[in-house]
PDB file of N, CA and C and ligand atoms in Angstrom:
ATOM      1  N   MET A   1      -5.744 -67.844 185.111  1.00 71.00           N
ATOM      2  CA  MET A   1      -5.427 -68.609 186.080  1.00 71.00           C
ATOM      3  C   MET A   1      -5.277 -68.030 187.713  1.00 71.00           C
ATOM      4  N   SER A   2      -5.519 -69.395 188.314  1.00 89.00           N
ATOM      5  CA  SER A   2      -5.702 -68.805 189.740  1.00 89.00           C
ATOM      6  C   SER A   2      -5.221 -68.269 190.496  1.00 89.00           C
ATOM      7  N   VAL A   3      -5.706 -67.229 191.310  1.00 95.00           N
ATOM      8  CA  VAL A   3      -4.376 -66.299 192.328  1.00 95.00           C
ATOM      9  C   VAL A   3      -4.847 -66.470 193.757  1.00 95.00           C
ATOM     10  N   HIS A   4      -4.139 -66.720 194.715  1.00 96.00           N
ATOM     11  CA  HIS A   4      -4.704 -67.196 196.015  1.00 96.00           C
ATOM     12  C   HIS A   4      -5.116 -65.778 196.553  1.00 96.00           C
ATOM     13  N   GLU A   5      -6.779 -66.360 196.940  1.00 97.00           N
ATOM     14  CA  GLU A   5      -7.569 -65.446 197.976  1.00 97.00           C
ATOM     15  C   GLU A   5      -7.046 -65.629 199.208  1.00 97.00           C
ATOM     16  N   LEU A   6      -7.015 -63.951 199.408  1.00 97.00           N
ATOM     17  CA  LEU A   6      -6.679 -63.859 200.775  1.00 97.00           C
ATOM     18  C   LEU A   6      -7.592 -64.601 202.233  1.00 97.00           C
ATOM     19  N   ASP A   7      -6.904 -65.102 203.179  1.00 96.00           N
ATOM     20  CA  ASP A   7      -8.149 -65.710 203.902  1.00 96.00           C
ATOM     21  C   ASP A   7      -8.461 -64.286 205.187  1.00 96.00           C
ATOM     22  N   ALA A   8      -9.278 -64.131 206.410  1.00 96.00           N
ATOM     23  CA  ALA A   8      -9.489 -63.665 207.120  1.00 96.00           C
ATOM     24  C   ALA A   8      -8.542 -62.632 207.697  1.00 96.00           C
ATOM     25  N   ALA A   9      -7.658 -63.276 207.941  1.00 97.00           N
ATOM     26  CA  ALA A   9      -6.817 -62.504 208.937  1.00 97.00           C
ATOM     27  C   ALA A   9      -6.011 -61.503 207.786  1.00 97.00           C
ATOM     28  N   GLN A  10      -5.634 -62.301 206.727  1.00 96.00           N
ATOM     29  CA  GLN A  10      -5.240 -61.282 205.843  1.00 96.00           C
ATOM     30  C   GLN A  10      -5.811 -59.877 205.207  1.00 96.00           C
ATOM     31  N   VAL A  11      -7.342 -60.166 205.163  1.00 97.00           N
ATOM     32  CA  VAL A  11      -8.184 -58.894 204.773  1.00 97.00           C
ATOM     33  C   VAL A  11      -8.002 -58.060 205.905  1.00 97.00           C
ATOM     34  N   SER A  12      -7.989 -58.458 207.264  1.00 97.00           N
ATOM     35  CA  SER A  12      -7.858 -57.697 208.393  1.00 97.00           C
ATOM     36  C   SER A  12      -6.603 -56.667 208.065  1.00 97.00           C
ATOM     37  N   GLN A  13      -5.546 -57.342 207.754  1.00 97.00           N
ATOM     38  CA  GLN A  13      -4.409 -56.857 207.655  1.00 97.00           C
ATOM     39  C   GLN A  13      -4.208 -55.685 206.744  1.00 97.00           C
ATOM     40  N   LEU A  14      -4.930 -56.303 205.462  1.00 96.00           N
ATOM     41  CA  LEU A  14      -5.176 -55.363 204.178  1.00 96.00           C
ATOM     42  C   LEU A  14      -6.032 -54.071 204.576  1.00 96.00           C
ATOM     43  N   LEU A  15      -7.013 -54.306 205.382  1.00 97.00           N
ATOM     44  CA  LEU A  15      -7.643 -52.900 205.709  1.00 97.00           C
ATOM     45  C   LEU A  15      -6.797 -52.189 207.068  1.00 97.00           C
ATOM     46  N   ALA A  16      -5.982 -53.086 207.835  1.00 97.00           N
ATOM     47  CA  ALA A  16      -5.368 -52.059 208.445  1.00 97.00           C
ATOM     48  C   ALA A  16      -4.108 -51.161 207.962  1.00 97.00           C
ATOM     49  N   ASP A  17      -3.841 -51.808 207.171  1.00 95.00           N
ATOM     50  CA  ASP A  17      -2.723 -51.457 206.123  1.00 95.00           C
ATOM     51  C   ASP A  17      -3.286 -50.214 205.318  1.00 95.00           C
ATOM     52  N   HIS A  18      -4.277 -50.123 204.792  1.00 95.00           N
ATOM     53  CA  HIS A  18      -4.645 -49.015 203.767  1.00 95.00           C
ATOM     54  C   HIS A  18      -5.914 -48.839 204.768  1.00 95.00           C
ATOM     55  N   PRO A  19      -6.192 -47.734 205.516  1.00 95.00           N
ATOM     56  CA  PRO A  19      -7.404 -47.150 206.229  1.00 95.00           C
ATOM     57  C   PRO A  19      -8.636 -46.644 205.851  1.00 95.00           C
ATOM     58  N   ALA A  20      -7.768 -46.139 204.353  1.00 96.00           N
ATOM     59  CA  ALA A  20      -8.776 -45.194 203.791  1.00 96.00           C
ATOM     60  C   ALA A  20      -9.771 -45.845 202.803  1.00 96.00           C
ATOM     61  N   TRP A  21      -9.485 -47.437 202.905  1.00 98.00           N
ATOM     62  CA  TRP A  21     -10.212 -48.531 201.612  1.00 98.00           C
ATOM     63  C   TRP A  21     -11.306 -49.226 202.923  1.00 98.00           C
ATOM     64  N   ALA A  22     -12.518 -49.645 202.088  1.00 98.00           N
ATOM     65  CA  ALA A  22     -13.175 -50.413 203.418  1.00 98.00           C
ATOM     66  C   ALA A  22     -14.112 -51.530 202.276  1.00 98.00           C
ATOM     67  N   LEU A  23     -13.829 -52.438 203.142  1.00 98.00           N
ATOM     68  CA  LEU A  23     -14.754 -53.810 202.489  1.00 98.00           C
ATOM     69  C   LEU A  23     -16.050 -53.618 201.576  1.00 98.00           C
ATOM     70  N   ALA A  24     -16.232 -54.333 200.681  1.00 98.00           N
ATOM     71  CA  ALA A  24     -17.160 -54.215 199.697  1.00 98.00           C
ATOM     72  C   ALA A  24     -17.719 -55.743 199.090  1.00 98.00           C
ATOM     73  N   ARG A  25     -18.856 -55.495 198.688  1.00 97.00           N
ATOM     74  CA  ARG A  25     -19.581 -57.106 198.281  1.00 97.00           C
ATOM     75  C   ARG A  25     -19.143 -57.962 199.098  1.00 97.00           C
ATOM     76  N   GLU A  26     -19.447 -57.811 200.024  1.00 95.00           N
ATOM     77  CA  GLU A  26     -19.545 -59.487 201.106  1.00 95.00           C
ATOM     78  C   GLU A  26     -18.021 -59.962 201.310  1.00 95.00           C
ATOM     79  N   GLY A  27     -17.002 -58.758 201.478  1.00 96.00           N
ATOM     80  CA  GLY A  27     -15.905 -58.945 201.319  1.00 96.00           C
ATOM     81  C   GLY A  27     -14.823 -59.804 200.333  1.00 96.00           C
ATOM     82  N   LYS A  28     -15.670 -59.722 199.139  1.00 97.00           N
ATOM     83  CA  LYS A  28     -14.624 -59.846 197.950  1.00 97.00           C
ATOM     84  C   LYS A  28     -13.963 -58.765 197.281  1.00 97.00           C
ATOM     85  N   ALA A  29     -14.273 -57.728 197.756  1.00 98.00           N
ATOM     86  CA  ALA A  29     -13.702 -56.211 197.630  1.00 98.00           C
ATOM     87  C   ALA A  29     -13.657 -55.297 198.076  1.00 98.00           C
ATOM     88  N   ILE A  30     -12.638 -54.351 197.817  1.00 98.00           N
ATOM     89  CA  ILE A  30     -12.436 -53.046 198.574  1.00 98.00           C
ATOM     90  C   ILE A  30     -12.894 -52.089 197.997  1.00 98.00           C
ATOM     91  N   THR A  31     -12.800 -50.831 198.445  1.00 98.00           N
ATOM     92  CA  THR A  31     -13.616 -49.499 197.538  1.00 98.00           C
ATOM     93  C   THR A  31     -13.213 -48.634 198.754  1.00 98.00           C
ATOM     94  N   ARG A  32     -13.078 -47.408 197.956  1.00 98.00           N
ATOM     95  CA  ARG A  32     -12.544 -45.889 198.046  1.00 98.00           C
ATOM     96  C   ARG A  32     -12.941 -45.057 197.103  1.00 98.00           C
ATOM     97  N   THR A  33     -13.775 -43.978 197.557  1.00 98.00           N
ATOM     98  CA  THR A  33     -14.056 -42.517 196.875  1.00 98.00           C
ATOM     99  C   THR A  33     -13.336 -41.743 197.034  1.00 98.00           C
ATOM    100  N   PHE A  34     -12.425 -40.830 195.972  1.00 98.00           N
ATOM    101  CA  PHE A  34     -11.985 -39.877 195.494  1.00 98.00           C
ATOM    102  C   PHE A  34     -12.920 -38.851 195.404  1.00 98.00           C
ATOM    103  N   GLN A  35     -12.408 -37.639 196.067  1.00 98.00           N
ATOM    104  CA  GLN A  35     -13.359 -36.180 195.402  1.00 98.00           C
ATOM    105  C   GLN A  35     -12.383 -35.243 194.853  1.00 98.00           C
ATOM    106  N   PHE A  36     -12.312 -34.318 193.639  1.00 98.00           N
ATOM    107  CA  PHE A  36     -11.533 -34.053 193.109  1.00 98.00           C
ATOM    108  C   PHE A  36     -12.434 -32.680 192.938  1.00 98.00           C
ATOM    109  N   LYS A  37     -11.761 -31.878 192.668  1.00 98.00           N
ATOM    110  CA  LYS A  37     -12.067 -30.177 191.946  1.00 98.00           C
ATOM    111  C   LYS A  37     -12.899 -30.259 191.024  1.00 98.00           C
ATOM    112  N   ASP A  38     -12.485 -30.838 190.389  1.00 98.00           N
ATOM    113  CA  ASP A  38     -13.343 -31.149 189.001  1.00 98.00           C
ATOM    114  C   ASP A  38     -13.100 -31.993 187.794  1.00 98.00           C
ATOM    115  N   PHE A  39     -14.139 -32.145 186.351  1.00 98.00           N
ATOM    116  CA  PHE A  39     -13.524 -33.789 186.106  1.00 98.00           C
ATOM    117  C   PHE A  39     -12.369 -33.574 185.607  1.00 98.00           C
ATOM    118  N   SER A  40     -11.813 -32.616 185.111  1.00 98.00           N
ATOM    119  CA  SER A  40     -10.416 -32.641 184.722  1.00 98.00           C
ATOM    120  C   SER A  40      -9.708 -33.393 185.766  1.00 98.00           C
ATOM    121  N   ALA A  41      -9.463 -33.283 186.531  1.00 98.00           N
ATOM    122  CA  ALA A  41      -8.724 -33.874 187.803  1.00 98.00           C
ATOM    123  C   ALA A  41      -8.887 -34.898 188.031  1.00 98.00           C
ATOM    124  N   ALA A  42     -10.409 -35.429 188.119  1.00 98.00           N
ATOM    125  CA  ALA A  42     -10.659 -36.611 188.331  1.00 98.00           C
ATOM    126  C   ALA A  42     -10.010 -37.437 187.233  1.00 98.00           C
ATOM    127  N   TRP A  43     -10.423 -37.048 185.915  1.00 98.00           N
ATOM    128  CA  TRP A  43      -9.974 -37.905 184.795  1.00 98.00           C
ATOM    129  C   TRP A  43      -7.884 -38.346 184.584  1.00 98.00           C
ATOM    130  N   GLY A  44      -7.605 -37.174 184.792  1.00 98.00           N
ATOM    131  CA  GLY A  44      -5.954 -37.136 185.076  1.00 98.00           C
ATOM    132  C   GLY A  44      -5.912 -38.090 185.891  1.00 98.00           C
ATOM    133  N   PHE A  45      -6.321 -38.022 186.998  1.00 98.00           N
ATOM    134  CA  PHE A  45      -6.364 -39.375 188.311  1.00 98.00           C
ATOM    135  C   PHE A  45      -6.681 -40.798 187.390  1.00 98.00           C
ATOM    136  N   MET A  46      -7.474 -41.003 186.764  1.00 98.00           N
ATOM    137  CA  MET A  46      -7.808 -41.937 186.566  1.00 98.00           C
ATOM    138  C   MET A  46      -7.016 -42.389 184.826  1.00 98.00           C
ATOM    139  N   SER A  47      -6.172 -41.443 184.469  1.00 98.00           N
ATOM    140  CA  SER A  47      -5.262 -41.807 183.546  1.00 98.00           C
ATOM    141  C   SER A  47      -4.223 -42.351 184.233  1.00 98.00           C
ATOM    142  N   ARG A  48      -3.619 -41.799 185.339  1.00 98.00           N
ATOM    143  CA  ARG A  48      -2.336 -42.334 186.255  1.00 98.00           C
ATOM    144  C   ARG A  48      -2.730 -43.755 186.413  1.00 98.00           C
ATOM    145  N   VAL A  49      -4.013 -43.567 187.066  1.00 98.00           N
ATOM    146  CA  VAL A  49      -4.460 -45.179 188.032  1.00 98.00           C
ATOM    147  C   VAL A  49      -4.483 -46.550 186.738  1.00 98.00           C
ATOM    148  N   ALA A  50      -4.637 -45.854 185.252  1.00 98.00           N
ATOM    149  CA  ALA A  50      -4.688 -46.856 184.209  1.00 98.00           C
ATOM    150  C   ALA A  50      -3.410 -47.208 183.976  1.00 98.00           C
ATOM    151  N   LEU A  51      -2.552 -46.401 183.781  1.00 98.00           N
ATOM    152  CA  LEU A  51      -1.048 -46.573 183.760  1.00 98.00           C
ATOM    153  C   LEU A  51      -0.670 -47.643 184.432  1.00 98.00           C
ATOM    154  N   LEU A  52      -0.720 -47.077 185.753  1.00 97.00           N
ATOM    155  CA  LEU A  52      -0.391 -48.052 186.603  1.00 97.00           C
ATOM    156  C   LEU A  52      -0.936 -49.095 186.823  1.00 97.00           C
ATOM    157  N   ALA A  53      -1.951 -49.795 186.790  1.00 98.00           N
ATOM    158  CA  ALA A  53      -3.023 -50.934 186.403  1.00 98.00           C
ATOM    159  C   ALA A  53      -2.572 -51.459 185.261  1.00 98.00           C
ATOM    160  N   GLU A  54      -2.135 -50.997 183.992  1.00 98.00           N
ATOM    161  CA  GLU A  54      -1.325 -51.854 182.774  1.00 98.00           C
ATOM    162  C   GLU A  54       0.062 -52.290 183.411  1.00 98.00           C
ATOM    163  N   THR A  55       0.656 -51.797 184.068  1.00 98.00           N
ATOM    164  CA  THR A  55       2.238 -51.924 184.588  1.00 98.00           C
ATOM    165  C   THR A  55       2.045 -53.238 185.406  1.00 98.00           C
ATOM    166  N   GLN A  56       0.841 -53.565 186.372  1.00 98.00           N
ATOM    167  CA  GLN A  56       0.619 -54.474 187.243  1.00 98.00           C
ATOM    168  C   GLN A  56      -0.305 -55.452 186.728  1.00 98.00           C
ATOM    169  N   ASP A  57      -0.791 -55.463 185.477  1.00 98.00           N
ATOM    170  CA  ASP A  57      -1.456 -56.173 185.019  1.00 98.00           C
ATOM    171  C   ASP A  57      -2.850 -56.545 185.896  1.00 98.00           C
ATOM    172  N   HIS A  58      -3.194 -55.285 186.639  1.00 98.00           N
ATOM    173  CA  HIS A  58      -4.401 -55.556 187.238  1.00 98.00           C
ATOM    174  C   HIS A  58      -5.362 -54.418 187.716  1.00 98.00           C
ATOM    175  N   HIS A  59      -6.581 -54.702 186.752  1.00 98.00           N
ATOM    176  CA  HIS A  59      -7.261 -53.395 186.738  1.00 98.00           C
ATOM    177  C   HIS A  59      -8.404 -53.200 187.571  1.00 98.00           C
ATOM    178  N   PRO A  60      -8.678 -51.736 187.970  1.00 98.00           N
ATOM    179  CA  PRO A  60      -9.569 -51.481 188.329  1.00 98.00           C
ATOM    180  C   PRO A  60     -11.086 -51.227 188.132  1.00 98.00           C
ATOM    181  N   GLU A  61     -12.427 -51.425 189.080  1.00 98.00           N
ATOM    182  CA  GLU A  61     -13.383 -51.001 188.328  1.00 98.00           C
ATOM    183  C   GLU A  61     -13.862 -49.878 188.983  1.00 98.00           C
ATOM    184  N   TRP A  62     -14.277 -48.955 188.259  1.00 98.00           N
ATOM    185  CA  TRP A  62     -15.000 -47.545 189.390  1.00 98.00           C
ATOM    186  C   TRP A  62     -15.805 -47.088 188.173  1.00 98.00           C
ATOM    187  N   VAL A  63     -16.562 -45.894 188.881  1.00 98.00           N
ATOM    188  CA  VAL A  63     -17.902 -45.260 188.624  1.00 98.00           C
ATOM    189  C   VAL A  63     -17.162 -43.527 188.480  1.00 98.00           C
ATOM    190  N   ASN A  64     -17.364 -43.010 187.486  1.00 98.00           N
ATOM    191  CA  ASN A  64     -17.103 -41.626 187.842  1.00 98.00           C
ATOM    192  C   ASN A  64     -18.259 -40.617 187.414  1.00 98.00           C
ATOM    193  N   VAL A  65     -18.505 -39.767 188.100  1.00 98.00           N
ATOM    194  CA  VAL A  65     -19.073 -38.726 188.432  1.00 98.00           C
ATOM    195  C   VAL A  65     -18.669 -37.676 188.470  1.00 98.00           C
ATOM    196  N   TYR A  66     -18.995 -36.504 187.582  1.00 98.00           N
ATOM    197  CA  TYR A  66     -17.951 -35.463 187.416  1.00 98.00           C
ATOM    198  C   TYR A  66     -16.442 -35.365 188.062  1.00 98.00           C
ATOM    199  N   ALA A  67     -16.481 -34.717 189.409  1.00 98.00           N
ATOM    200  CA  ALA A  67     -15.439 -34.923 190.336  1.00 98.00           C
ATOM    201  C   ALA A  67     -15.341 -35.740 190.987  1.00 98.00           C
ATOM    202  N   LYS A  68     -16.329 -36.863 191.000  1.00 98.00           N
ATOM    203  CA  LYS A  68     -16.208 -38.103 191.955  1.00 98.00           C
ATOM    204  C   LYS A  68     -15.274 -39.454 191.256  1.00 98.00           C
ATOM    205  N   VAL A  69     -14.979 -40.130 192.026  1.00 98.00           N
ATOM    206  CA  VAL A  69     -14.366 -41.469 191.185  1.00 98.00           C
ATOM    207  C   VAL A  69     -14.465 -42.464 192.432  1.00 98.00           C
ATOM    208  N   GLU A  70     -15.106 -43.608 192.397  1.00 98.00           N
ATOM    209  CA  GLU A  70     -15.218 -44.422 192.957  1.00 98.00           C
ATOM    210  C   GLU A  70     -14.377 -45.612 192.839  1.00 98.00           C
ATOM    211  N   VAL A  71     -13.277 -46.413 193.235  1.00 98.00           N
ATOM    212  CA  VAL A  71     -12.349 -47.128 192.947  1.00 98.00           C
ATOM    213  C   VAL A  71     -12.899 -48.355 193.646  1.00 98.00           C
ATOM    214  N   THR A  72     -12.966 -49.530 192.977  1.00 98.00           N
ATOM    215  CA  THR A  72     -13.081 -50.671 193.678  1.00 98.00           C
ATOM    216  C   THR A  72     -12.267 -52.074 192.936  1.00 98.00           C
ATOM    217  N   LEU A  73     -11.924 -52.734 194.095  1.00 98.00           N
ATOM    218  CA  LEU A  73     -10.530 -53.762 193.573  1.00 98.00           C
ATOM    219  C   LEU A  73     -11.000 -54.601 194.059  1.00 98.00           C
ATOM    220  N   THR A  74     -10.701 -55.595 193.111  1.00 98.00           N
ATOM    221  CA  THR A  74     -10.892 -56.716 193.585  1.00 98.00           C
ATOM    222  C   THR A  74     -10.107 -58.227 192.416  1.00 98.00           C
ATOM    223  N   THR A  75     -10.027 -59.245 192.663  1.00 98.00           N
ATOM    224  CA  THR A  75      -8.974 -60.533 191.910  1.00 98.00           C
ATOM    225  C   THR A  75     -10.421 -61.066 190.818  1.00 98.00           C
ATOM    226  N   HIS A  76     -10.875 -61.210 190.003  1.00 97.00           N
ATOM    227  CA  HIS A  76     -11.444 -61.526 189.134  1.00 97.00           C
ATOM    228  C   HIS A  76     -11.074 -63.477 189.250  1.00 97.00           C
ATOM    229  N   ASP A  77      -9.774 -63.404 189.072  1.00 96.00           N
ATOM    230  CA  ASP A  77      -9.013 -64.887 189.362  1.00 96.00           C
ATOM    231  C   ASP A  77      -8.834 -65.416 190.670  1.00 96.00           C
ATOM    232  N   ALA A  78      -9.123 -64.887 191.447  1.00 96.00           N
ATOM    233  CA  ALA A  78      -9.304 -65.301 192.742  1.00 96.00           C
ATOM    234  C   ALA A  78      -9.790 -66.502 193.363  1.00 96.00           C
ATOM    235  N   GLY A  79      -9.604 -67.134 193.801  1.00 90.00           N
ATOM    236  CA  GLY A  79     -10.528 -68.225 194.590  1.00 90.00           C
ATOM    237  C   GLY A  79     -11.557 -68.872 193.404  1.00 90.00           C
ATOM    238  N   ALA A  80     -12.640 -68.869 193.523  1.00 90.00           N
ATOM    239  CA  ALA A  80     -13.531 -69.772 192.821  1.00 90.00           C
ATOM    240  C   ALA A  80     -14.545 -68.635 192.080  1.00 90.00           C
ATOM    241  N   THR A  81     -14.479 -67.688 192.621  1.00 91.00           N
ATOM    242  CA  THR A  81     -15.759 -66.819 192.434  1.00 91.00           C
ATOM    243  C   THR A  81     -15.206 -65.464 192.417  1.00 91.00           C
ATOM    244  N   GLY A  82     -14.217 -65.118 192.456  1.00 95.00           N
ATOM    245  CA  GLY A  82     -13.065 -63.646 192.244  1.00 95.00           C
ATOM    246  C   GLY A  82     -12.909 -63.501 193.769  1.00 95.00           C
ATOM    247  N   GLY A  83     -12.254 -62.443 194.376  1.00 97.00           N
ATOM    248  CA  GLY A  83     -12.084 -62.225 195.752  1.00 97.00           C
ATOM    249  C   GLY A  83     -11.049 -61.585 195.795  1.00 97.00           C
ATOM    250  N   LEU A  84     -10.484 -61.161 196.912  1.00 98.00           N
ATOM    251  CA  LEU A  84      -9.205 -60.549 197.343  1.00 98.00           C
ATOM    252  C   LEU A  84      -7.662 -60.839 197.196  1.00 98.00           C
ATOM    253  N   SER A  85      -7.315 -60.523 197.070  1.00 98.00           N
ATOM    254  CA  SER A  85      -5.865 -61.006 196.758  1.00 98.00           C
ATOM    255  C   SER A  85      -4.749 -60.122 197.029  1.00 98.00           C
ATOM    256  N   GLN A  86      -3.565 -60.173 197.374  1.00 97.00           N
ATOM    257  CA  GLN A  86      -2.963 -59.641 197.338  1.00 97.00           C
ATOM    258  C   GLN A  86      -2.210 -58.255 196.035  1.00 97.00           C
ATOM    259  N   ARG A  87      -2.942 -58.525 194.818  1.00 98.00           N
ATOM    260  CA  ARG A  87      -2.558 -57.953 194.054  1.00 98.00           C
ATOM    261  C   ARG A  87      -3.616 -56.869 194.197  1.00 98.00           C
ATOM    262  N   ASP A  88      -4.689 -56.763 194.735  1.00 98.00           N
ATOM    263  CA  ASP A  88      -5.658 -55.569 195.405  1.00 98.00           C
ATOM    264  C   ASP A  88      -4.607 -54.855 196.338  1.00 98.00           C
ATOM    265  N   ALA A  89      -4.299 -55.169 196.680  1.00 97.00           N
ATOM    266  CA  ALA A  89      -3.305 -54.278 198.103  1.00 97.00           C
ATOM    267  C   ALA A  89      -2.386 -53.589 197.580  1.00 97.00           C
ATOM    268  N   LYS A  90      -1.668 -54.533 196.289  1.00 97.00           N
ATOM    269  CA  LYS A  90      -0.693 -54.145 195.783  1.00 97.00           C
ATOM    270  C   LYS A  90      -0.900 -52.355 195.126  1.00 97.00           C
ATOM    271  N   LEU A  91      -2.203 -52.624 194.547  1.00 98.00           N
ATOM    272  CA  LEU A  91      -2.495 -52.039 193.864  1.00 98.00           C
ATOM    273  C   LEU A  91      -3.349 -50.652 194.531  1.00 98.00           C
ATOM    274  N   ALA A  92      -3.902 -50.970 195.543  1.00 98.00           N
ATOM    275  CA  ALA A  92      -4.539 -49.573 196.363  1.00 98.00           C
ATOM    276  C   ALA A  92      -2.932 -48.930 197.105  1.00 98.00           C
ATOM    277  N   ARG A  93      -2.365 -49.815 197.376  1.00 97.00           N
ATOM    278  CA  ARG A  93      -1.084 -49.003 197.744  1.00 97.00           C
ATOM    279  C   ARG A  93      -0.571 -47.914 197.109  1.00 97.00           C
ATOM    280  N   ALA A  94      -0.157 -48.402 195.462  1.00 97.00           N
ATOM    281  CA  ALA A  94       0.202 -47.363 194.755  1.00 97.00           C
ATOM    282  C   ALA A  94      -1.202 -46.363 194.555  1.00 97.00           C
ATOM    283  N   ILE A  95      -2.368 -46.222 194.234  1.00 98.00           N
ATOM    284  CA  ILE A  95      -3.239 -45.782 193.954  1.00 98.00           C
ATOM    285  C   ILE A  95      -3.135 -44.663 195.309  1.00 98.00           C
ATOM    286  N   ASP A  96      -2.645 -44.912 196.366  1.00 96.00           N
ATOM    287  CA  ASP A  96      -2.854 -44.078 197.528  1.00 96.00           C
ATOM    288  C   ASP A  96      -1.569 -43.040 197.363  1.00 96.00           C
ATOM    289  N   GLY A  97      -0.485 -44.158 196.295  1.00 95.00           N
ATOM    290  CA  GLY A  97       0.471 -43.000 196.613  1.00 95.00           C
ATOM    291  C   GLY A  97       0.304 -41.679 195.254  1.00 95.00           C
ATOM    292  N   LEU A  98      -0.635 -42.028 194.796  1.00 95.00           N
ATOM    293  CA  LEU A  98      -0.790 -40.871 193.796  1.00 95.00           C
ATOM    294  C   LEU A  98      -1.649 -39.583 193.934  1.00 95.00           C
ATOM    295  N   VAL A  99      -2.535 -39.597 195.320  1.00 93.00           N
ATOM    296  CA  VAL A  99      -2.912 -38.469 195.900  1.00 93.00           C
ATOM    297  C   VAL A  99      -2.835 -37.984 197.192  1.00 93.00           C
TER     298      VAL A  99
HETATM  299  N1  H2B B   1      -7.481 -57.379 186.584  1.00 75.55           N
HETATM  300  C1  H2B B   1      -8.165 -57.438 187.863  1.00 75.55           C
HETATM  301  N2  H2B B   1      -9.057 -56.801 188.878  1.00 75.55           N
HETATM  302  N3  H2B B   1      -8.509 -59.265 188.218  1.00 75.55           N
HETATM  303  C2  H2B B   1      -7.832 -59.938 187.678  1.00 75.55           C
HETATM  304  O1  H2B B   1      -8.002 -61.223 187.849  1.00 75.55           O
HETATM  305  C3  H2B B   1      -7.234 -59.439 186.360  1.00 75.55           C
HETATM  306  C4  H2B B   1      -7.097 -58.289 185.910  1.00 75.55           C
HETATM  307  N4  H2B B   1      -6.495 -60.770 185.556  1.00 75.55           N
HETATM  308  N5  H2B B   1      -6.358 -58.003 185.185  1.00 75.55           N
HETATM  309  C5  H2B B   1      -5.468 -60.321 184.955  1.00 75.55           C
HETATM  310  C6  H2B B   1      -5.795 -58.957 184.136  1.00 75.55           C
HETATM  311  C7  H2B B   1      -6.015 -61.328 183.616  1.00 75.55           C
HETATM  312  O2  H2B B   1      -6.919 -61.507 182.901  1.00 75.55           O
HETATM  313  C8  H2B B   1      -4.549 -60.845 182.673  1.00 75.55           C
HETATM  314  C9  H2B B   1      -4.831 -62.126 181.472  1.00 75.55           C
HETATM  315  O3  H2B B   1      -3.549 -61.614 183.458  1.00 75.55           O
END
């Protein structure tokens, strides 16, 4: 189902509201890197994000290397080929609340 894709002003607002996140994929995604003390802490974080993502029916893309987790948020169902939506802003805010 199609989801409203944020326009340029809304993307600027999203970045202002979530300063730890950076634009990625030519404006179609946001990304944030988290560094933990070890793998167990990183995996615990990923588990909490996974449960959050399920409650929001919105899921992150991520890469984990030992204690580092790179999270990318984008909405596959936004616009014609995917992009940013309020769903990404909502999940970013929830993830920020975990750390
Ligand atoms: N996650 C993300 N990141 N983007 C989506 O468009 C998306 C999702 N769509 N999780 C949801 C699931 C959709 O496929 C289901 C059917 O609601």
